[in-house]
Every structure is written in structure tokens, then in C-alpha cells.
Amino acid sequence: MMTKYPHLRQDFAASLVVFLVALPLCVGVAVASGVPAELGLVTGIVGGIVTGLMRGSSLQVSGPAAGLTVLVFEAVQKFGLPVLGVIVLATGLLQILMGTLKLGRWFRAISVSVVEGMLAGIGLVLIAGQLYAMADTKAPASGLGKIAGLPGALADAVGNTGALASLGLGFATIAVLVLWKHMPAKVRTVPGPLAAVGLATLAALAFSMPVATVEVHGLVDSVQPPSFGQFGELANVGVLATIVAFTLIASAESLFSAAAVDRMHDGPRTEYDKELVAQGTGNALCGALGALPMTAVIVRSSANVQAGARTKASRVMHGVWLLLFAALLPGVLAYIPIPALAGILVYSGFKLIPVRAIVELWREHRGEALILVVTAVSIVAVSMFEGVLIGLALAVAKTAWEASHLKLEVIDKGAGPVQAYLSGNATFLRLPKILDSLESLPQDRPVELDLSGLHHLDHACRTALENWAERHSAVGTEPVRVTAR
């Protein structure tokens, strides 16, 4: 047995660690997304057993992710829970199609600043929204509304015994998570999220704290596959935009996670297209079950690697443990305080904000830092989809501007013709600079314009240069002489 499965002991131990990390996160993401807690477990089960069995990245672990919480919550509020299954199913099918067409590797071409800005924006909205849950009050709908209303909500909580208890339990959960890495190694064998939720649950029970707990609906009752009529929502432009947003964000997050996991171990490298097909298959099944969307989750994946996992068996077994918990111990969920889950997601939201990366980018690449910040602010101010599009547009514009390097060298010896040499890439982005320089050339002497050093000359620049040459020739002493390759 051990000869056939040489790494079974390491994978078994790692699977238990990942299960203990994933359990509170699956429940917390589901509650924060506005869906039954059991649906988070369903997505974790599918991510472990189904996606875990498929080829792609051998050690990264998939499940419901904090990074999609805000978008899922918006979708559920706008279109209803039954339509979420349609959206997730369509997302999965799109991912399968993209993987089959071998587009997975192209996600590595997405600007890292856009991805980090996306995660930062998600983190900010997630933190703001979950602080309301910690204070046992309802959060405003918009990102800006959440942030603007926080001072008032926290002030109201101070005068309310129940809200104050809830808020205290949430902050205590965050404190445990922050301090857990400083605990002795033997204590840290219990994952931080599980310890934080466990301690909060014990405290709430021991002191009979008046805090909200997770509502238990039952696994079978929570799973509601979308009906045939609900697929008619695919004609809704808003639903289609949400599907595109789910697909881009889930795919990018999964493949960036795979790249990060590859740096943590020396095993087989990720096959990006196959990983995209695996993620798509998992999402298609989650959609068919009416569950949450999945991505590869770096928290679980890093826990898997650090726990000594050697093969995909660890992530499959973690899915089996989630299934056994959902089938045998679902009633335990009813004791978990919601402010404790909110505290875990506030902590996760902070980890999504790359403060160190922003500081480093500002020192070395201010344009990239600006893209990151604008993407994050746009997500908070407008919405997830529009924010990502704004970030991508800025990244493309920045790249186009940097690619259009242009140098104009003017040689004027005081007598004879004035020689102007253009080299580099002449694009419409550089037209103002080109024309300002050329129009300042003297009109009382011959001008020679040498274009042989240009690697690229777009139509807008060519037309502008021809028009300038005609105007200068008309008022100058001689026609402009143009030399090209």
C-alpha cells in the first residue's frame, strides 16, 4: 500500500490541515456572500474532490474565495440566489472553452498592477462590509456608502449592548488571527482561522453573549439547481456582464495563485490551460448545484504546501473531510457566531491589500502604482466590473505611451539646410510633441526631414507629417525634403 502510494502519510496529514483552514473560510465566505452557509461547503467539496482530481496545478487548493465575495453578494442582491447558479455555470463553461482554446497562458499577460489593484479594491469593500456585520447592522449597498457610513455605524454600536458584544467578539477574532503566528509551534499546529472561530464560539456560549449565529438550512435544502426558466436571464445584459466579471476575476486569481504556489515547491509546474479547464469544470458543477463560484485560494494552497503535501491526493482528501462534516455535523454551524466569521473576512480583506507592493511600486514605477490605486478606488467608487475595465484601459494606455518612444534631433549649423532626424516609434500619442518641434523650425531656410530612423509610423502621424511638409513648403524658401527608408 505504501509502495503504491509513497506519499500517503504526508498527503493525509496535509489534507487535515487544509480541511481545518478551509472549514471556517467556506462558511464565512458563504455568509458574507448572502447565501446559506452550506453552499460554501458545497463549493469547497467540489473544489477538493472534482477540481482536485483534475490535471493542472498539483498542489493548489480550490474553494469559495474571499476575493469574489463582494461580486457574489452584489449578484445575489440584484438577480436573486436562483440566478447565481446560472451565472456560475456559464462562468465554468467559459473557463473550459478558454482552457480548450489554450488561452490560459495569456492570463499571465494581465498587468500585475491591475490584478493587485483589483484585489485591493475587493479587500477595501470586504473590510467595510464585514465591519457592519461585526457591529450587527445592515451595510449600505455601494462601496462608497459602506465606507462613508462606517463612523456612524460604529458610533451607534457603542450605545447598544448587543452590537457592542458583537463588535467586541469580532475584534477579538481579528486579534487572535494577528497574534497566532507568534504562538508556540505546538499551538500553531491548529490553524489560526479555526482557532479564532473556535475560541469565539466557546466565548459566546460560555458567557451567553447576545450575538447572531449562523443559520442552518440543511445541506439538501440549500442545494437548489437552477431551473430551465432561469436560463432566460442570460438575455439580461447585467447578467452577461457579471458572467464576464466572474470569469476574468476567477481565472486571473486562480492562475496567479498557481504561479505563486509553483514558487513554493519543487514539484511539477502548473499546466495553465489544463488548470483553467479544471477550474471551469468545478465552477460548472457548482453552478449546476446552485453553489458559490470557486477559485484557487492562496491561503489554503500555501497551507497545503507548508503542511508537506506531495501530490493532489491531499486536496482531494480535504474535500472528502468537508463532505463528511457537511453530512454528519451540519448542526455545529449553528453555534458559530457571525461576528467571528466577519472578523476572519476583515483579516482576509487586509491581506488582499498589497501595502508593501504599493510602496515599492511608488519608489520604482509610479505609473504602475497609479494603475493599482486607480483600479482599487474605481472598484470601491463604481463597481467591480467597471473598476477592472478602467484598470485594464489604463494599463494598455500606459504601455502604448511607453512603447511610442520618439526622439527628434535637429542639426542647425547656422548656414545651409536645417536637418531634422526622427527615430523610434511615431504614434498618434506623440503627435503634439512631433508637431510642436517641427513647427518651431525656421521658415527662411531649407529643411530636410529624415524618417529613416523610425521603426513605426502610424497613419495619423504620417498624415500629420505630410500636412506639415505641405504647409512649410508653401511658406518656406524651398520644399521640404523628406527621406524615408
Short mmCIF file of C-alpha atoms in Angstrom, two decimals, residues 136-422:
data_model
loop_
_atom_site.label_atom_id
_atom_site.label_comp_id
_atom_site.label_asym_id
_atom_site.label_seq_id
_atom_site.Cartn_x
_atom_site.Cartn_y
_atom_site.Cartn_z
CA ASP A 136 -24.70 43.60 13.86
CA THR A 137 -26.14 46.16 11.47
CA LYS A 138 -27.01 46.26 7.78
CA ALA A 139 -24.40 47.59 5.35
CA PRO A 140 -25.23 50.15 2.62
CA ALA A 141 -25.31 48.80 -0.93
CA SER A 142 -22.48 50.79 -2.56
CA GLY A 143 -18.78 50.63 -1.76
CA LEU A 144 -18.57 54.35 -1.08
CA GLY A 145 -21.71 54.16 1.05
CA LYS A 146 -20.16 51.39 3.15
CA ILE A 147 -17.02 53.41 3.83
CA ALA A 148 -18.83 56.71 4.40
CA GLY A 149 -21.33 55.15 6.82
CA LEU A 150 -18.79 53.32 8.97
CA PRO A 151 -18.18 56.05 11.58
CA GLY A 152 -21.91 56.40 12.24
CA ALA A 153 -22.45 52.64 12.41
CA LEU A 154 -19.60 52.15 14.86
CA ALA A 155 -20.80 55.09 16.97
CA ASP A 156 -24.31 53.57 17.13
CA ALA A 157 -22.82 50.23 18.20
CA VAL A 158 -21.19 51.82 21.25
CA GLY A 159 -24.61 52.66 22.68
CA ASN A 160 -26.11 49.21 22.02
CA THR A 161 -25.19 46.32 24.33
CA GLY A 162 -25.82 43.58 21.74
CA ALA A 163 -23.96 45.42 18.97
CA LEU A 164 -21.08 46.17 21.34
CA ALA A 165 -20.79 42.49 22.29
CA SER A 166 -20.86 41.51 18.63
CA LEU A 167 -18.22 44.11 17.76
CA GLY A 168 -16.01 43.02 20.65
CA LEU A 169 -16.19 39.37 19.59
CA GLY A 170 -15.29 40.31 16.01
CA PHE A 171 -12.26 42.35 17.02
CA ALA A 172 -11.18 39.60 19.42
CA THR A 173 -11.26 37.17 16.49
CA ILE A 174 -9.03 39.51 14.47
CA ALA A 175 -6.65 39.82 17.43
CA VAL A 176 -6.32 36.02 17.65
CA LEU A 177 -5.53 35.82 13.92
CA VAL A 178 -2.90 38.57 14.16
CA LEU A 179 -1.23 37.10 17.26
CA TRP A 180 -1.49 33.42 16.28
CA LYS A 181 1.78 33.43 14.29
CA HIS A 182 3.60 34.43 17.50
CA MET A 183 2.28 31.44 19.45
CA PRO A 184 4.49 28.39 20.21
CA ALA A 185 4.93 25.94 17.33
CA LYS A 186 2.91 23.19 19.06
CA VAL A 187 -0.05 25.56 19.49
CA ARG A 188 0.19 26.64 15.85
CA THR A 189 -0.50 23.09 14.68
CA VAL A 190 -4.12 24.25 14.95
CA PRO A 191 -4.74 26.66 12.01
CA GLY A 192 -5.34 30.29 13.01
CA PRO A 193 -8.81 30.66 11.42
CA LEU A 194 -10.09 27.51 13.13
CA ALA A 195 -8.62 28.57 16.48
CA ALA A 196 -10.13 32.05 16.19
CA VAL A 197 -13.62 30.76 15.33
CA GLY A 198 -13.39 28.01 17.96
CA LEU A 199 -12.41 30.42 20.73
CA ALA A 200 -15.11 32.91 19.69
CA THR A 201 -17.74 30.15 19.67
CA LEU A 202 -16.69 28.96 23.15
CA ALA A 203 -16.73 32.54 24.48
CA ALA A 204 -20.19 33.21 23.04
CA LEU A 205 -21.56 30.01 24.61
CA ALA A 206 -19.77 30.42 27.96
CA PHE A 207 -20.91 34.00 28.51
CA SER A 208 -24.30 33.65 26.74
CA MET A 209 -23.37 36.59 24.51
CA PRO A 210 -26.29 38.15 22.57
CA VAL A 211 -24.72 37.72 19.13
CA ALA A 212 -26.10 36.40 15.85
CA THR A 213 -25.08 32.88 14.81
CA VAL A 214 -25.06 31.02 11.51
CA GLU A 215 -28.45 29.90 10.23
CA VAL A 216 -28.50 26.20 9.37
CA HIS A 217 -30.69 25.26 6.40
CA GLY A 218 -29.53 21.69 5.84
CA LEU A 219 -27.28 20.55 3.00
CA VAL A 220 -30.05 19.06 0.86
CA ASP A 221 -32.37 22.06 1.28
CA SER A 222 -29.58 24.51 0.47
CA VAL A 223 -28.66 22.88 -2.83
CA GLN A 224 -31.14 24.25 -5.38
CA PRO A 225 -30.10 23.71 -9.02
CA PRO A 226 -31.27 26.50 -11.36
CA SER A 227 -34.48 25.74 -13.24
CA PHE A 228 -34.72 25.79 -17.02
CA GLY A 229 -36.67 29.07 -16.98
CA GLN A 230 -33.89 30.86 -15.11
CA PHE A 231 -31.54 30.40 -18.07
CA GLY A 232 -33.64 33.05 -19.81
CA GLU A 233 -31.75 35.57 -17.64
CA LEU A 234 -28.80 35.07 -19.98
CA ALA A 235 -30.55 37.62 -22.23
CA ASN A 236 -30.06 40.20 -19.45
CA VAL A 237 -27.09 42.47 -20.19
CA GLY A 238 -26.37 42.84 -16.47
CA VAL A 239 -26.19 39.06 -16.04
CA LEU A 240 -23.83 38.75 -19.03
CA ALA A 241 -21.56 41.48 -17.62
CA THR A 242 -21.50 39.65 -14.27
CA ILE A 243 -20.54 36.39 -16.03
CA VAL A 244 -17.65 38.14 -17.78
CA ALA A 245 -16.53 39.67 -14.48
CA PHE A 246 -16.73 36.29 -12.69
CA THR A 247 -14.76 34.63 -15.49
CA LEU A 248 -11.98 37.20 -15.66
CA ILE A 249 -11.54 37.56 -11.92
CA ALA A 250 -11.84 33.85 -11.02
CA SER A 251 -9.48 32.83 -13.84
CA ALA A 252 -6.90 35.51 -13.12
CA GLU A 253 -6.94 34.82 -9.38
CA SER A 254 -6.60 31.05 -9.92
CA LEU A 255 -3.74 31.31 -12.40
CA PHE A 256 -1.87 33.95 -10.40
CA SER A 257 -2.29 31.69 -7.37
CA ALA A 258 -0.86 28.79 -9.39
CA ALA A 259 2.21 30.86 -10.26
CA ALA A 260 2.67 31.72 -6.58
CA VAL A 261 2.28 28.07 -5.49
CA ASP A 262 4.84 26.98 -8.10
CA ARG A 263 7.38 29.19 -6.36
CA MET A 264 6.75 27.39 -3.06
CA HIS A 265 7.70 23.85 -4.12
CA ASP A 266 9.98 21.89 -6.44
CA GLY A 267 7.34 19.54 -7.84
CA PRO A 268 5.65 19.57 -11.26
CA ARG A 269 4.89 23.01 -12.68
CA THR A 270 1.36 24.20 -13.43
CA GLU A 271 -0.14 23.46 -16.84
CA TYR A 272 -2.13 26.68 -17.15
CA ASP A 273 -4.61 25.64 -19.83
CA LYS A 274 -5.43 22.39 -18.05
CA GLU A 275 -5.78 24.25 -14.76
CA LEU A 276 -8.28 26.61 -16.40
CA VAL A 277 -10.28 23.61 -17.65
CA ALA A 278 -10.20 22.13 -14.13
CA GLN A 279 -11.43 25.40 -12.60
CA GLY A 280 -14.12 25.63 -15.26
CA THR A 281 -15.30 22.08 -14.61
CA GLY A 282 -15.57 22.80 -10.90
CA ASN A 283 -17.47 26.04 -11.48
CA ALA A 284 -19.82 24.40 -13.97
CA LEU A 285 -20.70 21.76 -11.37
CA CYS A 286 -21.04 24.38 -8.62
CA GLY A 287 -23.39 26.33 -10.88
CA ALA A 288 -25.45 23.22 -11.59
CA LEU A 289 -25.80 22.76 -7.81
CA GLY A 290 -26.66 26.43 -7.23
CA ALA A 291 -23.50 26.92 -5.14
CA LEU A 292 -20.84 29.64 -4.92
CA PRO A 293 -18.17 30.14 -7.58
CA MET A 294 -14.71 28.80 -6.86
CA THR A 295 -11.16 29.90 -7.43
CA ALA A 296 -7.82 28.56 -6.35
CA VAL A 297 -7.24 30.04 -2.89
CA ILE A 298 -3.70 31.02 -1.93
CA VAL A 299 -4.38 30.68 1.84
CA ARG A 300 -5.38 27.03 1.53
CA SER A 301 -2.79 26.32 -1.15
CA SER A 302 0.11 27.69 0.91
CA ALA A 303 -1.16 25.76 3.94
CA ASN A 304 -1.19 22.62 1.80
CA VAL A 305 2.41 23.11 0.66
CA GLN A 306 3.69 24.11 4.10
CA ALA A 307 1.99 21.07 5.66
CA GLY A 308 4.13 18.81 3.46
CA ALA A 309 1.70 17.79 0.71
CA ARG A 310 3.39 15.96 -2.16
CA THR A 311 0.55 15.08 -4.57
CA LYS A 312 -3.01 16.06 -5.47
CA ALA A 313 -4.27 13.41 -3.01
CA SER A 314 -4.09 15.94 -0.16
CA ARG A 315 -6.55 18.35 -1.76
CA VAL A 316 -8.91 15.51 -2.75
CA MET A 317 -8.93 14.18 0.82
CA HIS A 318 -9.59 17.68 2.19
CA GLY A 319 -12.73 17.68 0.02
CA VAL A 320 -13.75 14.33 1.48
CA TRP A 321 -13.37 15.68 5.04
CA LEU A 322 -15.55 18.68 4.13
CA LEU A 323 -18.16 16.29 2.71
CA LEU A 324 -18.16 14.16 5.85
CA PHE A 325 -18.51 17.28 8.03
CA ALA A 326 -21.40 18.61 5.91
CA ALA A 327 -23.14 15.22 6.03
CA LEU A 328 -22.55 14.28 9.67
CA LEU A 329 -22.08 17.51 11.67
CA PRO A 330 -24.03 20.31 9.96
CA GLY A 331 -25.66 21.31 13.27
CA VAL A 332 -22.29 22.52 14.56
CA LEU A 333 -22.58 25.51 12.19
CA ALA A 334 -25.49 26.88 14.22
CA TYR A 335 -23.13 27.63 17.15
CA ILE A 336 -20.68 29.74 15.12
CA PRO A 337 -21.06 33.49 15.81
CA ILE A 338 -21.39 35.62 12.68
CA PRO A 339 -19.11 38.39 14.06
CA ALA A 340 -16.32 35.78 14.33
CA LEU A 341 -16.71 34.88 10.64
CA ALA A 342 -16.86 38.59 9.81
CA GLY A 343 -13.61 39.08 11.75
CA ILE A 344 -11.92 36.37 9.67
CA LEU A 345 -13.02 38.10 6.45
CA VAL A 346 -11.89 41.53 7.70
CA TYR A 347 -8.49 39.98 8.34
CA SER A 348 -8.57 38.34 4.88
CA GLY A 349 -9.54 41.70 3.36
CA PHE A 350 -6.48 43.37 4.89
CA LYS A 351 -4.27 40.65 3.42
CA LEU A 352 -5.72 41.40 -0.03
CA ILE A 353 -4.39 44.97 0.13
CA PRO A 354 -0.74 44.90 -1.06
CA VAL A 355 0.55 47.80 1.05
CA ARG A 356 4.20 46.78 0.68
CA ALA A 357 3.82 46.37 -3.10
CA ILE A 358 2.25 49.85 -3.41
CA VAL A 359 5.17 51.42 -1.53
CA GLU A 360 7.75 49.59 -3.65
CA LEU A 361 5.95 50.46 -6.90
CA TRP A 362 5.75 54.12 -5.90
CA ARG A 363 9.50 54.18 -5.43
CA GLU A 364 10.37 52.39 -8.67
CA HIS A 365 7.39 52.50 -11.08
CA ARG A 366 4.99 55.30 -10.20
CA GLY A 367 2.87 54.66 -13.29
CA GLU A 368 2.20 51.08 -12.14
CA ALA A 369 1.43 52.30 -8.61
CA LEU A 370 -1.08 54.77 -10.07
CA ILE A 371 -2.79 51.99 -12.06
CA LEU A 372 -3.05 49.87 -8.90
CA VAL A 373 -4.56 52.70 -6.83
CA VAL A 374 -6.97 53.87 -9.57
CA THR A 375 -8.20 50.30 -10.11
CA ALA A 376 -8.84 49.86 -6.39
CA VAL A 377 -10.57 53.23 -5.99
CA SER A 378 -12.70 52.61 -9.12
CA ILE A 379 -13.90 49.29 -7.72
CA VAL A 380 -14.89 50.99 -4.46
CA ALA A 381 -16.48 54.01 -6.18
CA VAL A 382 -18.23 52.33 -9.13
CA SER A 383 -18.31 48.54 -9.23
CA MET A 384 -16.09 45.51 -9.64
CA PHE A 385 -16.53 45.07 -13.39
CA GLU A 386 -16.13 48.73 -14.33
CA GLY A 387 -13.18 49.10 -11.96
CA VAL A 388 -11.29 46.23 -13.60
CA LEU A 389 -12.05 47.62 -17.07
CA ILE A 390 -10.75 51.05 -16.03
CA GLY A 391 -7.57 49.43 -14.69
CA LEU A 392 -7.04 47.41 -17.89
CA ALA A 393 -7.62 50.52 -20.04
CA LEU A 394 -5.05 52.47 -18.00
CA ALA A 395 -2.53 49.64 -18.30
CA VAL A 396 -2.98 49.46 -22.08
CA ALA A 397 -2.70 53.25 -22.40
CA LYS A 398 0.47 53.30 -20.27
CA THR A 399 2.04 50.52 -22.32
CA ALA A 400 1.14 52.25 -25.59
CA TRP A 401 2.64 55.53 -24.33
CA GLU A 402 5.87 53.85 -23.22
CA ALA A 403 6.11 51.89 -26.48
CA SER A 404 5.94 55.06 -28.55
CA HIS A 405 9.46 56.29 -27.74
CA LEU A 406 10.35 59.08 -30.15
CA LYS A 407 13.48 61.16 -30.49
CA LEU A 408 13.81 64.32 -32.60
CA GLU A 409 17.31 65.57 -33.28
CA VAL A 410 17.71 68.94 -35.03
CA ILE A 411 21.07 69.92 -36.55
CA ASP A 412 21.34 73.60 -37.42
CA LYS A 413 24.83 74.74 -38.41
CA GLY A 414 23.70 78.33 -38.95
CA ALA A 415 24.05 78.04 -42.70
CA GLY A 416 22.64 75.66 -45.25
CA PRO A 417 19.65 73.38 -44.68
CA VAL A 418 18.27 72.54 -41.23
CA GLN A 419 18.36 68.77 -40.72
CA ALA A 420 15.72 67.06 -38.55
CA TYR A 421 16.11 63.36 -37.67
CA LEU A 422 13.16 61.38 -36.25
#
